Short mmCIF file of C-alpha atoms in Angstrom, two decimals:
data_model
loop_
_atom_site.label_atom_id
_atom_site.label_comp_id
_atom_site.label_asym_id
_atom_site.label_seq_id
_atom_site.Cartn_x
_atom_site.Cartn_y
_atom_site.Cartn_z
CA MET A 87 0.00 0.00 0.00
CA SER A 88 2.77 2.42 0.89
CA LEU A 89 4.62 1.71 -2.35
CA ASN A 90 1.45 2.17 -4.40
CA ARG A 91 0.64 5.36 -2.58
CA ARG A 92 4.12 6.80 -3.16
CA ALA A 93 4.00 5.84 -6.82
CA PHE A 94 0.56 7.40 -7.15
CA LEU A 95 1.55 10.64 -5.44
CA SER A 96 4.81 10.88 -7.35
CA SER A 97 3.04 10.50 -10.69
CA SER A 98 0.37 13.01 -9.64
CA VAL A 99 2.95 15.57 -8.57
CA ALA A 100 4.86 15.08 -11.82
CA LEU A 101 1.72 15.56 -13.88
CA ALA A 102 0.71 18.61 -11.86
CA ALA A 103 4.16 20.13 -12.33
CA LEU A 104 3.98 19.49 -16.07
CA ALA A 105 0.52 21.07 -16.21
CA THR A 106 1.78 24.15 -14.39
CA VAL A 107 4.71 24.62 -16.72
CA LEU A 108 3.06 23.73 -20.01
CA PRO A 109 1.01 26.91 -20.60
CA ARG A 110 4.10 29.08 -20.13
CA ALA A 111 6.11 26.87 -22.48
CA VAL A 112 3.42 27.16 -25.15
CA MET A 113 3.11 30.91 -24.73
CA ALA A 114 6.88 31.32 -24.88
CA GLN A 115 6.53 30.80 -28.65
CA ALA A 116 4.82 34.21 -28.76
CA THR A 117 5.46 36.66 -25.93
CA PRO A 118 2.20 37.69 -24.26
CA GLU A 119 1.33 41.34 -24.65
CA ALA A 120 -0.06 43.13 -21.62
CA GLY A 121 -3.18 45.27 -21.69
CA GLY A 122 -6.39 45.49 -23.63
CA THR A 123 -10.07 44.70 -23.14
CA LEU A 124 -11.38 41.25 -24.01
CA ARG A 125 -15.04 40.88 -24.92
CA VAL A 126 -16.56 37.45 -24.32
CA ALA A 127 -20.02 36.31 -25.43
CA VAL A 128 -22.00 33.99 -23.15
CA ASP A 129 -25.44 32.55 -23.87
CA GLN A 130 -27.06 32.73 -20.42
CA ALA A 131 -27.48 35.31 -17.70
CA VAL A 132 -25.01 35.35 -14.83
CA SER A 133 -27.81 35.11 -12.29
CA VAL A 134 -25.55 34.74 -9.28
CA LEU A 135 -21.94 35.71 -8.53
CA HIS A 136 -21.73 33.77 -5.26
CA PRO A 137 -18.84 31.38 -5.98
CA LEU A 138 -20.18 28.60 -3.77
CA MET A 139 -23.59 28.65 -5.52
CA THR A 140 -22.89 29.01 -9.24
CA ARG A 141 -24.69 26.49 -11.49
CA VAL A 142 -24.12 27.29 -15.17
CA ASN A 143 -21.06 28.00 -17.31
CA PRO A 144 -21.30 31.82 -17.49
CA GLU A 145 -21.55 31.91 -13.68
CA TYR A 146 -18.56 29.57 -13.43
CA MET A 147 -16.59 31.91 -15.70
CA ALA A 148 -17.36 34.96 -13.57
CA ALA A 149 -16.45 33.12 -10.36
CA GLU A 150 -13.18 31.91 -11.86
CA LEU A 151 -12.23 35.46 -12.81
CA LEU A 152 -13.00 36.83 -9.33
CA TYR A 153 -11.98 34.00 -6.98
CA SER A 154 -9.30 31.39 -6.41
CA GLY A 155 -9.42 27.84 -5.15
CA LEU A 156 -6.80 25.83 -3.33
CA THR A 157 -6.08 24.11 -6.64
CA ARG A 158 -7.15 24.66 -10.23
CA LEU A 159 -7.71 22.29 -13.13
CA GLY A 160 -5.30 21.97 -16.04
CA ARG A 161 -6.39 20.91 -19.51
CA ASP A 162 -5.05 17.42 -18.69
CA MET A 163 -7.53 17.20 -15.77
CA GLN A 164 -4.69 17.29 -13.24
CA ALA A 165 -4.56 19.57 -10.21
CA GLU A 166 -2.39 22.67 -10.48
CA ALA A 167 -1.30 25.05 -7.75
CA ASP A 168 -3.59 27.99 -7.03
CA LEU A 169 -3.77 29.35 -3.47
CA ALA A 170 -2.04 26.14 -2.38
CA THR A 171 1.48 25.71 -3.71
CA GLU A 172 2.03 22.09 -2.62
CA TRP A 173 0.29 19.24 -0.85
CA SER A 174 0.98 15.83 0.66
CA ALA A 175 -0.91 12.96 2.27
CA ASN A 176 -0.33 10.35 4.95
CA ASP A 177 0.13 6.70 4.02
CA ASP A 178 -3.56 5.78 3.86
CA LEU A 179 -4.65 9.01 2.12
CA THR A 180 -6.93 10.07 4.98
CA VAL A 181 -5.04 13.22 6.02
CA TRP A 182 -3.93 15.80 3.47
CA THR A 183 -1.86 18.90 4.22
CA PHE A 184 -1.82 21.96 1.93
CA SER A 185 0.71 24.80 2.03
CA LEU A 186 -0.70 28.21 1.11
CA ARG A 187 0.91 31.15 -0.65
CA PRO A 188 1.94 33.78 1.90
CA GLY A 189 0.93 37.41 1.44
CA VAL A 190 -2.22 36.82 -0.64
CA THR A 191 -4.95 39.45 -0.16
CA PHE A 192 -8.64 39.68 -0.96
CA HIS A 193 -9.85 42.44 -3.24
CA ASP A 194 -10.70 44.60 -0.22
CA GLY A 195 -7.09 44.40 0.96
CA ALA A 196 -7.60 41.94 3.82
CA SER A 197 -5.16 39.05 4.14
CA CYS A 198 -6.20 35.60 2.95
CA THR A 199 -5.10 33.00 5.48
CA ALA A 200 -5.79 29.43 6.48
CA ALA A 201 -8.70 30.66 8.60
CA ASP A 202 -10.50 31.80 5.43
CA VAL A 203 -9.89 28.41 3.82
CA VAL A 204 -11.35 26.64 6.86
CA ALA A 205 -14.39 28.94 6.93
CA SER A 206 -14.99 28.51 3.21
CA PHE A 207 -14.96 24.73 3.34
CA GLU A 208 -17.09 24.63 6.45
CA ALA A 209 -19.65 26.70 4.53
CA ILE A 210 -19.38 24.38 1.52
CA LEU A 211 -19.96 21.34 3.75
CA ASN A 212 -22.86 22.88 5.66
CA PRO A 213 -25.99 20.98 4.52
CA ASP A 214 -28.18 23.99 5.32
CA PHE A 215 -26.32 26.00 2.71
CA ALA A 216 -26.61 23.29 0.00
CA SER A 217 -23.60 24.25 -2.09
CA PRO A 218 -23.23 22.06 -5.21
CA ALA A 219 -19.65 21.47 -4.07
CA ARG A 220 -20.70 19.77 -0.84
CA ASN A 221 -20.58 16.21 -2.18
CA ASN A 222 -17.89 16.86 -4.77
CA VAL A 223 -14.90 18.02 -2.74
CA GLY A 224 -14.24 14.61 -1.21
CA PRO A 225 -15.14 12.81 2.03
CA ILE A 226 -14.00 15.63 4.32
CA ASP A 227 -14.53 15.12 8.04
CA SER A 228 -12.77 18.25 9.35
CA ILE A 229 -10.52 21.11 8.27
CA GLU A 230 -7.89 22.64 10.53
CA ALA A 231 -5.72 25.73 10.25
CA VAL A 232 -2.34 24.48 11.42
CA ASP A 233 -0.97 28.01 11.06
CA ASP A 234 -1.71 30.97 8.80
CA VAL A 235 -0.33 29.23 5.69
CA THR A 236 -1.05 25.55 6.39
CA VAL A 237 -4.37 23.73 6.18
CA ARG A 238 -5.00 20.12 7.16
CA PHE A 239 -7.94 18.08 5.82
CA THR A 240 -8.94 14.97 7.75
CA LEU A 241 -11.13 12.65 5.70
CA THR A 242 -13.71 10.06 6.69
CA SER A 243 -12.07 7.55 4.34
CA SER A 244 -9.12 7.19 2.00
CA TYR A 245 -9.45 9.43 -1.04
CA ALA A 246 -6.93 9.52 -3.85
CA ASP A 247 -8.51 12.37 -5.83
CA LEU A 248 -8.63 15.13 -3.21
CA PRO A 249 -6.30 17.67 -4.94
CA VAL A 250 -8.34 17.37 -8.14
CA ALA A 251 -11.65 17.45 -6.26
CA LEU A 252 -10.67 20.70 -4.54
CA ALA A 253 -10.48 22.31 -8.00
CA TYR A 254 -14.26 21.93 -8.27
CA ASN A 255 -16.00 25.02 -9.70
CA ASN A 256 -17.78 25.92 -6.47
CA ALA A 257 -14.84 25.29 -4.13
CA ARG A 258 -13.64 28.91 -4.03
CA ILE A 259 -12.13 30.71 -1.07
CA ILE A 260 -14.06 33.65 0.38
CA PRO A 261 -13.34 35.78 3.46
CA ALA A 262 -14.30 34.31 6.83
CA SER A 263 -15.54 37.77 7.82
CA VAL A 264 -18.08 37.73 4.96
CA ILE A 265 -19.24 34.22 5.86
CA ASP A 266 -19.82 35.38 9.43
CA GLY A 267 -21.50 38.60 8.32
CA SER A 268 -22.95 39.45 4.90
CA PHE A 269 -22.79 35.99 3.29
CA GLU A 270 -25.75 36.61 0.95
CA SER A 271 -24.15 39.81 -0.35
CA LEU A 272 -21.87 37.69 -2.52
CA ARG A 273 -24.81 36.94 -4.82
CA SER A 274 -24.33 40.36 -6.40
CA GLU A 275 -20.98 41.55 -5.01
CA ALA A 276 -17.50 40.02 -5.07
CA ASN A 277 -14.52 39.91 -2.74
CA GLY A 278 -12.10 37.23 -3.83
CA THR A 279 -8.40 36.72 -4.45
CA GLY A 280 -8.81 36.06 -8.17
CA PRO A 281 -6.98 37.65 -11.09
CA PHE A 282 -9.74 40.21 -11.72
CA LYS A 283 -11.92 42.52 -9.61
CA LEU A 284 -15.58 43.29 -10.19
CA VAL A 285 -16.39 46.63 -11.82
CA SER A 286 -20.08 46.25 -12.67
CA TYR A 287 -22.74 43.56 -12.61
CA GLU A 288 -25.87 43.50 -14.78
CA PRO A 289 -26.91 39.81 -14.67
CA ASP A 290 -28.86 39.72 -17.94
CA ARG A 291 -26.63 42.03 -19.97
CA LEU A 292 -23.04 42.75 -18.98
CA ILE A 293 -20.47 41.83 -16.33
CA VAL A 294 -17.23 43.83 -16.29
CA VAL A 295 -14.05 42.96 -14.41
CA GLU A 296 -10.65 44.64 -14.31
CA LYS A 297 -7.14 43.42 -13.60
CA ASN A 298 -6.32 42.76 -9.95
CA PRO A 299 -2.99 44.59 -9.41
CA ASP A 300 -2.37 42.55 -6.25
CA TYR A 301 -2.86 39.10 -7.79
CA TYR A 302 -0.39 36.56 -6.46
CA ASP A 303 1.23 36.07 -9.89
CA PRO A 304 2.72 39.44 -10.90
CA ALA A 305 2.90 38.36 -14.55
CA ARG A 306 -0.80 37.63 -14.87
CA PRO A 307 -3.43 38.42 -15.84
CA TYR A 308 -2.23 39.94 -19.08
CA LEU A 309 -5.52 41.66 -19.88
CA ASP A 310 -6.57 44.94 -18.28
CA ARG A 311 -10.27 44.24 -18.50
CA ILE A 312 -12.79 41.57 -19.49
CA GLU A 313 -16.39 42.22 -20.50
CA MET A 314 -18.84 39.32 -20.40
CA HIS A 315 -21.68 40.12 -22.81
CA VAL A 316 -24.90 38.11 -22.44
CA PHE A 317 -26.35 37.13 -25.84
CA PRO A 318 -29.78 35.46 -25.59
CA ASP A 319 -29.80 35.47 -29.42
CA LEU A 320 -27.19 32.89 -30.41
CA GLY A 321 -27.11 34.12 -33.99
CA ALA A 322 -26.28 37.61 -32.79
CA GLN A 323 -23.19 36.46 -30.92
CA VAL A 324 -21.88 34.73 -34.06
CA SER A 325 -22.48 37.87 -36.11
CA SER A 326 -20.72 39.96 -33.46
CA LEU A 327 -17.69 37.66 -33.54
CA MET A 328 -17.53 37.84 -37.33
CA ALA A 329 -17.76 41.63 -37.18
CA GLY A 330 -14.97 41.81 -34.57
CA ASP A 331 -17.21 43.39 -31.94
CA ILE A 332 -16.48 40.52 -29.56
CA ASP A 333 -13.34 38.41 -29.31
CA MET A 334 -14.57 35.04 -28.06
CA ILE A 335 -17.68 32.89 -27.85
CA ALA A 336 -17.44 30.63 -24.83
CA THR A 337 -19.57 27.86 -26.37
CA VAL A 338 -20.97 27.37 -29.87
CA GLY A 339 -23.19 24.67 -31.33
CA PRO A 340 -22.25 22.46 -34.26
CA ASN A 341 -24.07 24.57 -36.86
CA ASP A 342 -22.37 27.77 -35.74
CA TYR A 343 -19.02 25.97 -35.59
CA LEU A 344 -19.43 24.93 -39.23
CA ARG A 345 -20.54 28.44 -40.14
CA LEU A 346 -17.44 29.97 -38.56
CA GLU A 347 -14.92 27.37 -39.70
CA GLY A 348 -12.66 28.80 -42.38
CA GLN A 349 -13.76 32.41 -41.84
CA ASP A 350 -10.88 34.85 -42.15
CA GLY A 351 -9.59 36.03 -38.77
CA ILE A 352 -11.53 33.43 -36.77
CA ASP A 353 -10.27 30.30 -35.00
CA VAL A 354 -12.74 27.53 -34.22
CA LEU A 355 -11.97 25.49 -31.10
CA ARG A 356 -12.80 21.84 -30.39
CA SER A 357 -12.04 19.33 -27.64
CA ALA A 358 -13.25 15.78 -27.01
CA SER A 359 -15.16 15.67 -23.75
CA GLY A 360 -17.43 13.78 -21.39
CA GLN A 361 -20.10 16.49 -21.74
CA PHE A 362 -23.58 15.07 -22.27
CA CYS A 363 -27.28 15.80 -22.58
CA ASN A 364 -29.55 13.26 -20.89
CA VAL A 365 -33.12 12.33 -20.07
CA ASN A 366 -33.64 12.19 -16.32
CA PHE A 367 -36.26 9.92 -14.77
CA GLY A 368 -37.81 10.63 -11.39
CA THR A 369 -37.39 7.01 -10.33
CA ASP A 370 -39.67 7.57 -7.35
CA ILE A 371 -42.63 8.57 -9.56
CA GLU A 372 -44.83 6.28 -11.67
CA PRO A 373 -44.31 4.95 -14.28
CA PHE A 374 -40.58 5.68 -14.03
CA ASN A 375 -40.20 3.88 -10.70
CA ASP A 376 -40.20 0.64 -12.73
CA PRO A 377 -36.78 -0.09 -14.30
CA ARG A 378 -38.53 -2.01 -17.09
CA VAL A 379 -40.19 1.22 -18.23
CA ARG A 380 -36.88 3.04 -18.13
CA ARG A 381 -35.10 0.29 -20.08
CA ALA A 382 -37.92 0.24 -22.61
CA LEU A 383 -37.52 3.93 -23.30
CA ALA A 384 -33.75 3.51 -23.57
CA LEU A 385 -34.30 0.76 -26.15
CA THR A 386 -36.29 3.10 -28.39
CA VAL A 387 -33.23 5.31 -28.94
CA ASP A 388 -31.36 5.07 -32.24
CA ARG A 389 -28.05 6.27 -30.88
CA GLU A 390 -26.27 6.57 -34.20
CA ALA A 391 -29.06 8.79 -35.46
CA MET A 392 -29.09 10.70 -32.18
CA VAL A 393 -25.38 11.51 -32.45
CA GLY A 394 -25.91 12.82 -35.96
CA PHE A 395 -29.07 14.74 -35.08
CA MET A 396 -27.76 16.29 -31.87
CA THR A 397 -24.06 16.80 -32.56
CA GLU A 398 -23.71 17.03 -36.36
CA GLY A 399 -20.91 14.49 -35.99
CA PHE A 400 -19.16 16.37 -33.15
CA GLY A 401 -19.63 13.59 -30.60
CA VAL A 402 -19.89 9.88 -29.85
CA LYS A 403 -22.62 7.44 -28.80
CA GLY A 404 -23.51 7.11 -25.13
CA ASN A 405 -24.55 3.98 -23.26
CA ASP A 406 -26.62 5.30 -20.33
CA THR A 407 -23.75 5.88 -17.94
CA PRO A 408 -22.04 9.28 -17.54
CA LEU A 409 -18.57 7.91 -18.36
CA ASN A 410 -16.96 7.63 -21.77
CA GLU A 411 -13.44 7.23 -23.13
CA SER A 412 -12.50 10.71 -21.92
CA TYR A 413 -12.57 9.37 -18.35
CA PRO A 414 -10.23 6.95 -16.60
CA PHE A 415 -11.89 3.71 -15.44
CA PHE A 416 -14.38 3.79 -18.31
CA GLU A 417 -15.70 0.32 -19.14
CA ALA A 418 -16.85 -0.31 -22.72
CA LEU A 419 -20.00 -2.30 -21.99
CA PRO A 420 -22.01 -3.86 -24.84
CA GLN A 421 -23.57 -0.94 -26.66
CA ARG A 422 -27.32 -0.61 -26.15
CA GLU A 423 -29.00 -0.43 -29.56
CA GLN A 424 -32.53 0.37 -30.66
CA ASN A 425 -34.87 -2.62 -30.23
CA ILE A 426 -38.55 -1.68 -30.49
CA GLU A 427 -39.79 -5.27 -30.10
CA GLU A 428 -37.92 -5.71 -26.82
CA ALA A 429 -39.12 -2.28 -25.66
CA ARG A 430 -42.75 -3.28 -26.27
CA ALA A 431 -42.25 -6.55 -24.39
CA LEU A 432 -40.80 -4.74 -21.37
CA LEU A 433 -43.69 -2.28 -21.37
CA ALA A 434 -46.18 -5.14 -21.43
CA GLU A 435 -44.41 -6.80 -18.48
CA ALA A 436 -44.63 -3.51 -16.61
CA GLY A 437 -48.37 -3.27 -17.22
CA PHE A 438 -48.36 -0.96 -20.24
CA PRO A 439 -49.17 -3.23 -23.22
CA ASP A 440 -50.54 -0.23 -25.12
CA GLY A 441 -47.77 2.11 -24.07
CA PHE A 442 -48.31 5.29 -22.05
CA GLU A 443 -48.28 9.07 -22.36
CA ALA A 444 -45.84 11.40 -20.60
CA GLU A 445 -44.71 15.03 -20.60
CA LEU A 446 -41.01 15.59 -21.28
CA ILE A 447 -39.73 19.02 -20.22
CA ALA A 448 -36.75 20.73 -21.86
CA SER A 449 -35.12 24.05 -21.05
CA ASP A 450 -34.44 26.30 -24.04
CA ARG A 451 -30.71 26.56 -23.16
CA PRO A 452 -28.66 25.10 -24.61
CA ALA A 453 -30.87 24.40 -27.62
CA ILE A 454 -29.61 20.82 -27.82
CA ARG A 455 -31.96 19.94 -24.93
CA VAL A 456 -34.98 20.57 -27.13
CA GLN A 457 -33.38 18.66 -30.00
CA LEU A 458 -32.94 15.62 -27.74
CA ALA A 459 -36.54 15.86 -26.51
CA VAL A 460 -37.96 16.05 -30.03
CA ALA A 461 -35.79 13.17 -31.24
CA LEU A 462 -36.84 10.95 -28.34
CA ARG A 463 -40.49 11.81 -28.94
CA GLU A 464 -40.24 10.56 -32.51
CA MET A 465 -38.23 7.44 -31.67
CA ALA A 466 -40.44 6.36 -28.76
CA ARG A 467 -43.63 6.54 -30.82
CA ALA A 468 -42.87 3.18 -32.48
CA ALA A 469 -43.07 1.47 -29.06
CA GLY A 470 -46.45 3.02 -28.29
CA ILE A 471 -45.08 5.76 -26.03
CA THR A 472 -46.59 9.20 -26.58
CA ILE A 473 -44.24 11.96 -25.44
CA ASN A 474 -45.49 15.54 -25.24
CA VAL A 475 -42.53 17.92 -25.30
CA THR A 476 -42.78 21.11 -23.22
CA THR A 477 -40.09 23.78 -23.53
CA MET A 478 -39.54 26.65 -21.12
CA PRO A 479 -37.03 29.43 -20.38
CA HIS A 480 -33.97 28.18 -18.57
CA ALA A 481 -34.58 30.30 -15.47
CA THR A 482 -38.08 28.85 -15.14
CA TYR A 483 -36.73 25.33 -15.63
CA LEU A 484 -34.14 25.79 -12.87
CA ASP A 485 -36.80 27.09 -10.49
CA GLN A 486 -39.65 24.71 -11.22
CA VAL A 487 -38.29 21.50 -12.76
CA TRP A 488 -34.61 20.92 -12.09
CA THR A 489 -34.09 18.25 -9.35
CA LYS A 490 -37.90 18.10 -8.90
CA GLY A 491 -39.39 16.82 -12.15
CA ALA A 492 -40.35 13.30 -13.21
CA PHE A 493 -39.16 13.38 -16.83
CA TYR A 494 -36.91 16.13 -18.17
CA VAL A 495 -33.78 16.84 -20.17
CA GLY A 496 -30.51 17.67 -18.41
CA PHE A 497 -27.17 18.96 -19.63
CA TYR A 498 -23.84 18.44 -17.85
CA ASN A 499 -20.20 19.27 -18.27
CA MET A 500 -17.47 16.72 -17.91
CA GLN A 501 -16.16 16.41 -14.35
CA PRO A 502 -12.46 15.98 -13.51
CA THR A 503 -12.89 12.39 -12.27
CA PRO A 504 -15.45 9.54 -12.41
CA ASP A 505 -16.10 10.13 -8.73
CA GLY A 506 -16.89 13.76 -9.52
CA ILE A 507 -19.70 13.04 -11.98
CA LEU A 508 -21.14 10.09 -10.03
CA LYS A 509 -21.23 12.01 -6.75
CA LEU A 510 -22.65 15.07 -8.49
CA LEU A 511 -25.64 13.30 -10.02
CA PHE A 512 -26.22 9.66 -9.17
CA THR A 513 -25.39 8.63 -5.62
CA SER A 514 -28.06 8.92 -2.94
CA ASP A 515 -26.22 11.87 -1.37
CA ALA A 516 -25.44 13.54 -4.72
CA ALA A 517 -25.51 17.32 -4.74
CA TRP A 518 -27.95 17.19 -7.65
CA ASN A 519 -29.77 13.90 -7.00
CA GLU A 520 -32.21 14.44 -9.84
CA THR A 521 -33.24 10.85 -10.45
CA ARG A 522 -33.71 9.91 -6.77
CA TRP A 523 -32.42 6.47 -7.81
CA ASN A 524 -30.91 5.99 -4.33
CA ASN A 525 -29.36 2.59 -5.03
CA THR A 526 -27.39 1.50 -1.95
CA VAL A 527 -25.33 -1.06 -3.88
CA PHE A 528 -24.26 1.64 -6.32
CA ASP A 529 -23.49 4.02 -3.46
CA ASP A 530 -21.25 1.41 -1.84
CA LEU A 531 -19.33 0.73 -5.07
CA VAL A 532 -18.65 4.45 -5.60
CA ALA A 533 -17.63 4.93 -1.96
CA ARG A 534 -15.19 2.03 -2.10
CA ALA A 535 -13.74 3.15 -5.44
CA ARG A 536 -12.96 6.65 -4.22
CA GLY A 537 -10.84 5.26 -1.39
CA THR A 538 -8.96 2.70 -3.51
CA VAL A 539 -5.51 3.48 -4.88
CA GLU A 540 -4.61 0.20 -6.61
CA PRO A 541 -5.69 0.69 -10.27
CA ALA A 542 -7.01 -2.83 -10.98
CA ALA A 543 -9.17 -2.89 -7.86
CA ARG A 544 -10.47 0.59 -8.57
CA THR A 545 -11.24 -0.34 -12.15
CA GLU A 546 -13.28 -3.35 -11.02
CA LEU A 547 -15.37 -1.25 -8.63
CA TYR A 548 -16.14 1.40 -11.24
CA THR A 549 -16.93 -1.33 -13.77
CA GLN A 550 -19.51 -2.86 -11.43
CA ALA A 551 -21.02 0.60 -10.88
CA GLN A 552 -21.32 1.18 -14.63
CA VAL A 553 -22.89 -2.25 -15.20
CA LEU A 554 -25.50 -1.56 -12.52
CA MET A 555 -26.36 1.86 -13.91
CA ASN A 556 -26.56 0.56 -17.48
CA ASP A 557 -28.97 -2.14 -16.31
CA GLU A 558 -31.29 0.05 -14.23
CA VAL A 559 -31.16 3.20 -16.41
CA PRO A 560 -31.86 6.03 -13.96
CA SER A 561 -31.03 8.29 -16.89
CA ILE A 562 -30.81 7.89 -20.67
CA ILE A 563 -27.48 9.21 -21.92
CA PRO A 564 -27.57 8.77 -25.70
CA ALA A 565 -24.56 10.84 -26.75
CA PHE A 566 -21.49 12.74 -25.61
CA PHE A 567 -20.50 16.03 -27.23
CA ASP A 568 -17.24 17.56 -28.21
CA VAL A 569 -16.85 20.99 -26.61
CA LEU A 570 -16.90 23.70 -29.28
CA GLY A 571 -16.02 27.37 -29.17
CA ALA A 572 -14.64 30.18 -31.32
CA LYS A 573 -12.42 33.24 -31.04
CA ARG A 574 -10.81 35.97 -33.08
CA SER A 575 -7.28 35.11 -34.20
CA TRP A 576 -5.92 38.12 -32.34
CA MET A 577 -6.83 36.47 -29.04
CA GLN A 578 -3.99 34.24 -27.83
CA GLY A 579 -3.19 32.07 -24.82
CA TYR A 580 -6.63 30.43 -24.81
CA ASP A 581 -7.91 27.03 -25.83
CA ILE A 582 -11.21 25.39 -25.04
CA HIS A 583 -11.15 23.12 -22.00
CA PRO A 584 -12.63 19.59 -22.10
CA ARG A 585 -14.38 20.38 -18.81
CA ALA A 586 -16.28 23.20 -20.63
CA SER A 587 -16.75 25.10 -17.34
CA VAL A 588 -13.04 25.93 -16.92
CA PHE A 589 -11.71 28.93 -18.87
CA ARG A 590 -8.28 30.08 -17.58
CA LEU A 591 -8.69 33.58 -19.05
CA ASP A 592 -5.91 34.92 -16.84
CA HIS A 593 -3.58 33.26 -19.41
CA ALA A 594 -5.28 34.98 -22.38
CA TRP A 595 -3.91 38.02 -24.14
CA LEU A 596 -4.54 40.19 -27.19
CA GLU A 597 -2.19 40.83 -30.10
CA ALA A 598 -1.49 44.37 -31.23
CA SER A 599 -3.89 43.84 -34.16
CA ALA A 600 -6.84 43.57 -31.74
CA PRO A 601 -9.22 46.55 -31.57
CA THR A 602 -8.39 49.25 -29.03
CA ARG A 603 -11.31 49.67 -26.67
CA GLY A 604 -11.84 52.27 -23.98
#
């Protein structure tokens, strides 16, 4: 065990060191130029700035600009130094110690110390607060400030992925004084240690940040200012990019990618990913409390057609688990294919020989949710299932349907680890336990896997978890998408991240040919 642990930690440290150095090595080919205003187009409102409560990609982007975590995520999905410069664990991976950067300050000038780290994680872990990070930062039992620049995490069980887990989007460090006082003020105000400071906040229109002169890395950020422009009209953001009015679109769909590809002065961006759109079943609500009904619906899906319809070829087939080849410990189970005859037989066994009727709800953002809903409606008809598709604004969906509904379309970014996605969505204590599947056997497999270092044993546990999920189908996952984006060629130091919700814009810079903006 000790040898395996040392080998594991050594390889992790080596990868983290490589990830930290790599961006600088790449940028050394062209020296970053300081200054300038970057305009970024996002497709949803930034409804909340509170870094522990963000839920969608534009909110994650704003939080990343304004706040820091203990670690951050490289493009290789390895943990890099952020507020913590190094870390180590005891032999059984139950106690982890992190060393913090000295002299870091919040935007209001107050020092950031281990006490702020402790307070932040205690808030994250507080069930009354319900941060999405609560079940995704690892099995933390307690956090202790050893001194002002040293933090010790004691875990309830062995956990090999803690440095990566602490890079979770919502695991940002905020002042202990704010937590004790005006905690809710962070929904519309900001006081972090991130590379940028908040200038103005109009949730549905424009968020402006400016360079933090006291950021811990004196070389970064390179940009003076970033403007996040909210574009409800997706066509308008493409037109603005082509006209040079904005410099980057955080996320584009396949059709817009093809439209922009080859355009003079524009770079299209693409990365394979574990990002997916799925159909969630409320497994505690009839008829979806019967796994035969769920399997029947899954068997109506023509996955090859779904990939083409939903992704325009920018993706791969899914098999009703949230893992694909982009993840370690992925198991290539026999691919589920469309089988209408078997679907009808399962429905008859479940007491629905003539099928049934159900309402499938889809948010209007991203538009691929509606595309999935419409495709499933057409495919399920052959098995006697009548699906009525209801679309609604994304804000309404989040308020009325998300985590509550019986049958609706979800959309999720890739997580850094298998544990991250399974604990986010599918275990009984998941932060977003949408399906209410609550399978204790599955829970046990995931819990054991997260504390296992030996690769073969860990692989076997995750394989069993994937087999169980594929059999019981708490969620139909028909396809995984490549992550697509676009930028002007004068924007440098940026590439799209497979996680989709990680942006690293403190590394971005503008060439002299970029427009000068006041």
